[in-house]
Amino acid sequence: MKILININKIVLVGLLLVSVSFADDTNTVKELFENTFENTIKILNDQTISKEQKHSNIIKSSEQMFDFELMAKLSMGKNWRKLNETQQNEFVKLYKKKMQSSYSTKIDNFTDSNMNVKFTKQLKPNKVVIYSSIVDNAKNSFDVDFKFYKPDIDKKGKNSWLVYDVIIKGVSIIKSDRAQFGAILNRGAVDNLMDKMREQ
Amino acid sequence: MRFNIYIFVVVLLFAGCSNKQTNMNDTKQNNNIQKLDENKTQKTQSKQDEFADEFSDEFDDDNSNENKENNCMWLDGYNEVATSFNDGFYINVLTPVSKGYETITTKQIRVSIDNFFYNLLYTKRVINNLLQLKFRKSLEETGTFAINTTFGLLGFFKPAQTMFDMKTHNEDFGQTLGFYGVGTGCHIVVPLLGPSNFRDLLGDFVDFEIDPINPKYDIVKNYEQYVAIRLFKIINESPVKMKQYRQLKKDALYLYPFLKNVYEQFRYNEVQK
């Protein structure tokens, strides 16, 4: 009987430890996220600098939050293995450029808006999702979710938790890119896709 | 009567498609078996790939909910043409029109007109909320409608949202069908109106039946007037919509599959809410 109680205790303490460490993770990610966005909004509402300057400042400050390499890989899916090493490197470069220009266009819409974290969820020990909504002056709001993961090894110049997908109004940017990249590769060669990305 | 025939045709298409899906499921199963074999041979791959596999369950194209049933290849040719037609129309016609309209109106006027039209569709929203057993949301929707129609001067303003912090819950019949497990059917691009699918198209026809500006309710006298009002509504929201479209298009390398995926993901999420 005593042994049973002891086992119960051990299990309980174990569960408690697991849940505590989970809660810590979501808080860490939430803090990271909120700091970055506070900074972004500050830059956006700064009247003293030009639009281009704003964009490059915002990219600089939020870059450390994203894992572009992984996002590029995920948006290619199974096709990633069809690329040789030089192609892979170039694709990552082009993808990063695409994301940065897309991010700066989107972020312009957030002037005079607030970003609220609605809730957070730990999917796996190394995955956390931030569910947030952006509300403008007229109380129009839409949802944006950020999926974070914790890499095994710390990446140079990056945060300890990194974004690998952004879901805007229920639309995952990885999934939509995967659909169009896949469709392009179904019709033509890898060069075809690269050319289209260079043109952009 | 005309619309009953439309619905009948759409339902027929629907049924045809669901038969096709079962066939497709068979081939899909074969594909899955093949994939399992592939997976086995891939086990020896480098650590980096194992790492990517950790994410693959989230982004598995073949099993993703949004993609399950809307891959009707026989419509792809038509959809491509319709997508480029719509793109031409949005960029070369509606965008210049929206810019002209912007110069003769203020933002406040456009937003108010938009609010008025939104408020008008209360019956559609509340009925679809009720059909999905979302009673608390139906109640809030009714409160929002009552406040905006009275204090908001026929819905031109929305004090319910801005002053009382109330929310509106936009539900349509396409979402109601989705709520009860009806699949999307084939993805289809509607000329001028944009991406849709068989389920949502059927939903639009049903929602039209309870639209107060449907000519059968005598608020609007005939179809000419109805079309004129719809056109005005489209022009009024075009400055916002066209800006959104141009921004979305910036992310597109291949427009048709991109817009198709964005639409289906968006609607899947709406149904899940």
Short mmCIF file of C-alpha atoms in Angstrom, two decimals, chain B residues 54-253:
data_model
loop_
_atom_site.label_atom_id
_atom_site.label_comp_id
_atom_site.label_asym_id
_atom_site.label_seq_id
_atom_site.Cartn_x
_atom_site.Cartn_y
_atom_site.Cartn_z
CA GLU B 54 8.69 16.08 -37.75
CA PHE B 55 6.72 18.85 -39.42
CA SER B 56 5.34 16.83 -42.29
CA ASP B 57 2.20 15.68 -40.47
CA GLU B 58 1.14 19.31 -40.19
CA PHE B 59 1.55 20.01 -43.88
CA ASP B 60 0.68 16.71 -45.51
CA ASP B 61 -0.89 17.85 -48.79
CA ASP B 62 -2.76 14.65 -49.57
CA ASN B 63 -4.42 14.31 -46.20
CA SER B 64 -5.03 17.95 -45.37
CA ASN B 65 -8.67 18.68 -44.66
CA GLU B 66 -8.91 21.57 -47.09
CA ASN B 67 -7.65 19.50 -49.99
CA LYS B 68 -9.52 16.27 -49.46
CA GLU B 69 -12.21 16.62 -52.06
CA ASN B 70 -11.85 19.75 -54.11
CA ASN B 71 -9.27 18.42 -56.54
CA CYS B 72 -11.58 17.96 -59.50
CA MET B 73 -9.08 17.87 -62.33
CA TRP B 74 -11.76 18.12 -65.01
CA LEU B 75 -12.51 21.68 -63.85
CA ASP B 76 -8.90 22.86 -63.74
CA GLY B 77 -8.84 24.02 -67.36
CA TYR B 78 -11.98 26.09 -66.95
CA ASN B 79 -10.88 27.39 -63.55
CA GLU B 80 -7.55 28.60 -64.94
CA VAL B 81 -9.33 30.55 -67.68
CA ALA B 82 -11.88 31.97 -65.24
CA THR B 83 -9.08 33.00 -62.86
CA SER B 84 -7.21 34.96 -65.52
CA PHE B 85 -10.48 36.47 -66.75
CA ASN B 86 -11.31 37.62 -63.23
CA ASP B 87 -7.78 38.90 -62.71
CA GLY B 88 -8.04 40.99 -65.87
CA PHE B 89 -11.42 42.30 -64.76
CA TYR B 90 -10.21 43.17 -61.25
CA ILE B 91 -7.02 44.87 -62.41
CA ASN B 92 -8.21 46.58 -65.62
CA VAL B 93 -11.85 47.37 -64.83
CA LEU B 94 -12.72 47.24 -61.16
CA THR B 95 -9.49 48.84 -59.89
CA PRO B 96 -9.83 51.96 -62.10
CA VAL B 97 -13.53 52.13 -61.17
CA SER B 98 -12.63 51.86 -57.47
CA LYS B 99 -10.07 54.67 -57.83
CA GLY B 100 -12.65 56.89 -59.54
CA TYR B 101 -15.21 56.06 -56.85
CA GLU B 102 -12.66 56.88 -54.17
CA THR B 103 -12.22 60.40 -55.53
CA ILE B 104 -15.96 61.19 -55.36
CA THR B 105 -16.60 59.68 -51.91
CA THR B 106 -15.04 59.86 -48.47
CA LYS B 107 -13.95 56.84 -46.46
CA GLN B 108 -16.68 57.55 -43.89
CA ILE B 109 -19.36 57.41 -46.58
CA ARG B 110 -18.02 54.14 -47.99
CA VAL B 111 -17.76 52.52 -44.57
CA SER B 112 -21.29 53.63 -43.64
CA ILE B 113 -22.80 52.24 -46.84
CA ASP B 114 -20.90 49.01 -46.23
CA ASN B 115 -22.26 48.91 -42.66
CA PHE B 116 -25.81 49.42 -43.98
CA PHE B 117 -25.55 46.48 -46.39
CA TYR B 118 -23.99 44.30 -43.72
CA ASN B 119 -26.75 45.10 -41.25
CA LEU B 120 -29.36 44.26 -43.86
CA LEU B 121 -28.21 40.65 -44.04
CA TYR B 122 -29.03 40.01 -40.38
CA THR B 123 -31.65 37.36 -41.23
CA LYS B 124 -29.08 35.33 -43.15
CA ARG B 125 -26.62 35.45 -40.25
CA VAL B 126 -29.07 34.68 -37.47
CA ILE B 127 -30.79 31.83 -39.31
CA ASN B 128 -27.47 30.18 -40.10
CA ASN B 129 -26.28 30.66 -36.52
CA LEU B 130 -29.49 29.02 -35.28
CA LEU B 131 -29.21 26.18 -37.79
CA GLN B 132 -25.74 25.49 -36.37
CA LEU B 133 -27.16 25.56 -32.82
CA LYS B 134 -25.03 28.58 -31.96
CA PHE B 135 -27.64 30.10 -29.66
CA ARG B 136 -25.45 32.52 -27.71
CA LYS B 137 -24.07 33.91 -30.96
CA SER B 138 -27.59 34.21 -32.44
CA LEU B 139 -28.59 36.23 -29.39
CA GLU B 140 -25.60 38.54 -29.68
CA GLU B 141 -26.22 38.91 -33.40
CA THR B 142 -29.82 39.92 -32.67
CA GLY B 143 -28.70 42.45 -30.06
CA THR B 144 -26.16 43.91 -32.48
CA PHE B 145 -28.82 44.19 -35.18
CA ALA B 146 -31.33 45.85 -32.83
CA ILE B 147 -28.84 48.44 -31.59
CA ASN B 148 -27.34 49.20 -35.00
CA THR B 149 -30.73 49.49 -36.70
CA THR B 150 -32.04 51.94 -34.08
CA PHE B 151 -29.15 53.89 -32.52
CA GLY B 152 -27.00 53.17 -35.56
CA LEU B 153 -29.57 54.88 -37.84
CA LEU B 154 -30.66 51.92 -40.00
CA GLY B 155 -27.27 50.32 -39.68
CA PHE B 156 -25.20 53.09 -41.27
CA PHE B 157 -23.23 53.18 -38.01
CA LYS B 158 -22.32 50.30 -35.73
CA PRO B 159 -22.49 51.53 -32.13
CA ALA B 160 -23.01 47.93 -30.95
CA GLN B 161 -19.43 47.15 -31.92
CA THR B 162 -17.76 50.50 -31.30
CA MET B 163 -19.54 51.52 -28.07
CA PHE B 164 -20.83 48.32 -26.50
CA ASP B 165 -18.00 46.04 -27.59
CA MET B 166 -20.44 43.52 -29.03
CA LYS B 167 -19.48 41.16 -31.81
CA THR B 168 -21.14 40.04 -35.00
CA HIS B 169 -21.03 36.43 -36.12
CA ASN B 170 -21.14 36.10 -39.85
CA GLU B 171 -22.46 32.69 -40.83
CA ASP B 172 -23.77 31.61 -44.22
CA PHE B 173 -25.48 28.50 -45.53
CA GLY B 174 -22.26 27.14 -46.99
CA GLN B 175 -20.87 27.10 -43.45
CA THR B 176 -24.08 25.52 -42.15
CA LEU B 177 -23.69 22.69 -44.67
CA GLY B 178 -20.04 22.33 -43.61
CA PHE B 179 -21.13 22.24 -39.97
CA TYR B 180 -23.27 19.18 -40.73
CA GLY B 181 -20.41 17.47 -42.51
CA VAL B 182 -21.26 18.22 -46.13
CA GLY B 183 -18.04 18.20 -48.14
CA THR B 184 -16.98 21.14 -50.26
CA GLY B 185 -17.35 19.38 -53.60
CA CYS B 186 -15.26 20.63 -56.49
CA HIS B 187 -13.54 23.98 -56.37
CA ILE B 188 -15.01 26.32 -58.99
CA VAL B 189 -14.11 29.86 -59.98
CA VAL B 190 -17.20 31.98 -60.62
CA PRO B 191 -16.83 34.67 -63.31
CA LEU B 192 -16.55 38.14 -61.73
CA LEU B 193 -17.21 36.85 -58.21
CA GLY B 194 -14.10 34.71 -57.72
CA PRO B 195 -13.25 31.36 -56.10
CA SER B 196 -15.98 29.16 -54.64
CA ASN B 197 -16.92 25.50 -54.46
CA PHE B 198 -20.06 23.47 -55.07
CA ARG B 199 -21.10 23.55 -51.42
CA ASP B 200 -20.65 27.30 -51.08
CA LEU B 201 -22.38 27.95 -54.40
CA LEU B 202 -25.41 26.00 -53.20
CA GLY B 203 -25.14 27.98 -49.96
CA ASP B 204 -25.24 31.26 -51.90
CA PHE B 205 -28.47 30.26 -53.63
CA VAL B 206 -30.11 29.35 -50.34
CA ASP B 207 -28.90 32.58 -48.69
CA PHE B 208 -30.32 34.53 -51.63
CA GLU B 209 -33.76 33.18 -50.74
CA ILE B 210 -33.63 34.96 -47.39
CA ASP B 211 -31.89 38.09 -48.68
CA PRO B 212 -34.21 41.08 -48.06
CA ILE B 213 -33.29 42.58 -51.42
CA ASN B 214 -34.41 39.43 -53.22
CA PRO B 215 -37.10 40.78 -55.61
CA LYS B 216 -39.68 38.34 -54.22
CA TYR B 217 -39.88 40.37 -51.00
CA ASP B 218 -41.09 43.50 -52.87
CA ILE B 219 -38.53 45.82 -51.27
CA VAL B 220 -36.80 45.64 -54.63
CA LYS B 221 -39.25 45.56 -57.53
CA ASN B 222 -37.44 43.55 -60.20
CA TYR B 223 -34.20 41.80 -61.11
CA GLU B 224 -32.84 44.90 -62.88
CA GLN B 225 -33.04 46.83 -59.64
CA TYR B 226 -31.56 43.93 -57.74
CA VAL B 227 -28.56 43.76 -60.09
CA ALA B 228 -28.13 47.54 -59.85
CA ILE B 229 -28.01 47.36 -56.05
CA ARG B 230 -25.58 44.46 -56.09
CA LEU B 231 -23.38 46.36 -58.53
CA PHE B 232 -23.44 49.45 -56.34
CA LYS B 233 -22.51 47.32 -53.34
CA ILE B 234 -19.58 45.79 -55.25
CA ILE B 235 -18.33 49.22 -56.36
CA ASN B 236 -18.72 50.62 -52.85
CA GLU B 237 -16.54 47.90 -51.34
CA SER B 238 -14.12 47.80 -54.28
CA PRO B 239 -11.52 50.24 -52.87
CA VAL B 240 -10.95 47.92 -49.88
CA LYS B 241 -11.42 44.65 -51.76
CA MET B 242 -9.15 45.59 -54.67
CA LYS B 243 -6.40 46.69 -52.31
CA GLN B 244 -6.69 43.34 -50.54
CA TYR B 245 -6.64 41.55 -53.89
CA ARG B 246 -3.53 43.37 -55.08
CA GLN B 247 -1.77 42.59 -51.81
CA LEU B 248 -2.75 38.94 -51.99
CA LYS B 249 -1.64 38.76 -55.61
CA LYS B 250 1.83 39.93 -54.59
CA ASP B 251 2.30 36.62 -52.77
CA ALA B 252 1.24 34.62 -55.81
CA LEU B 253 3.67 33.02 -58.23
#
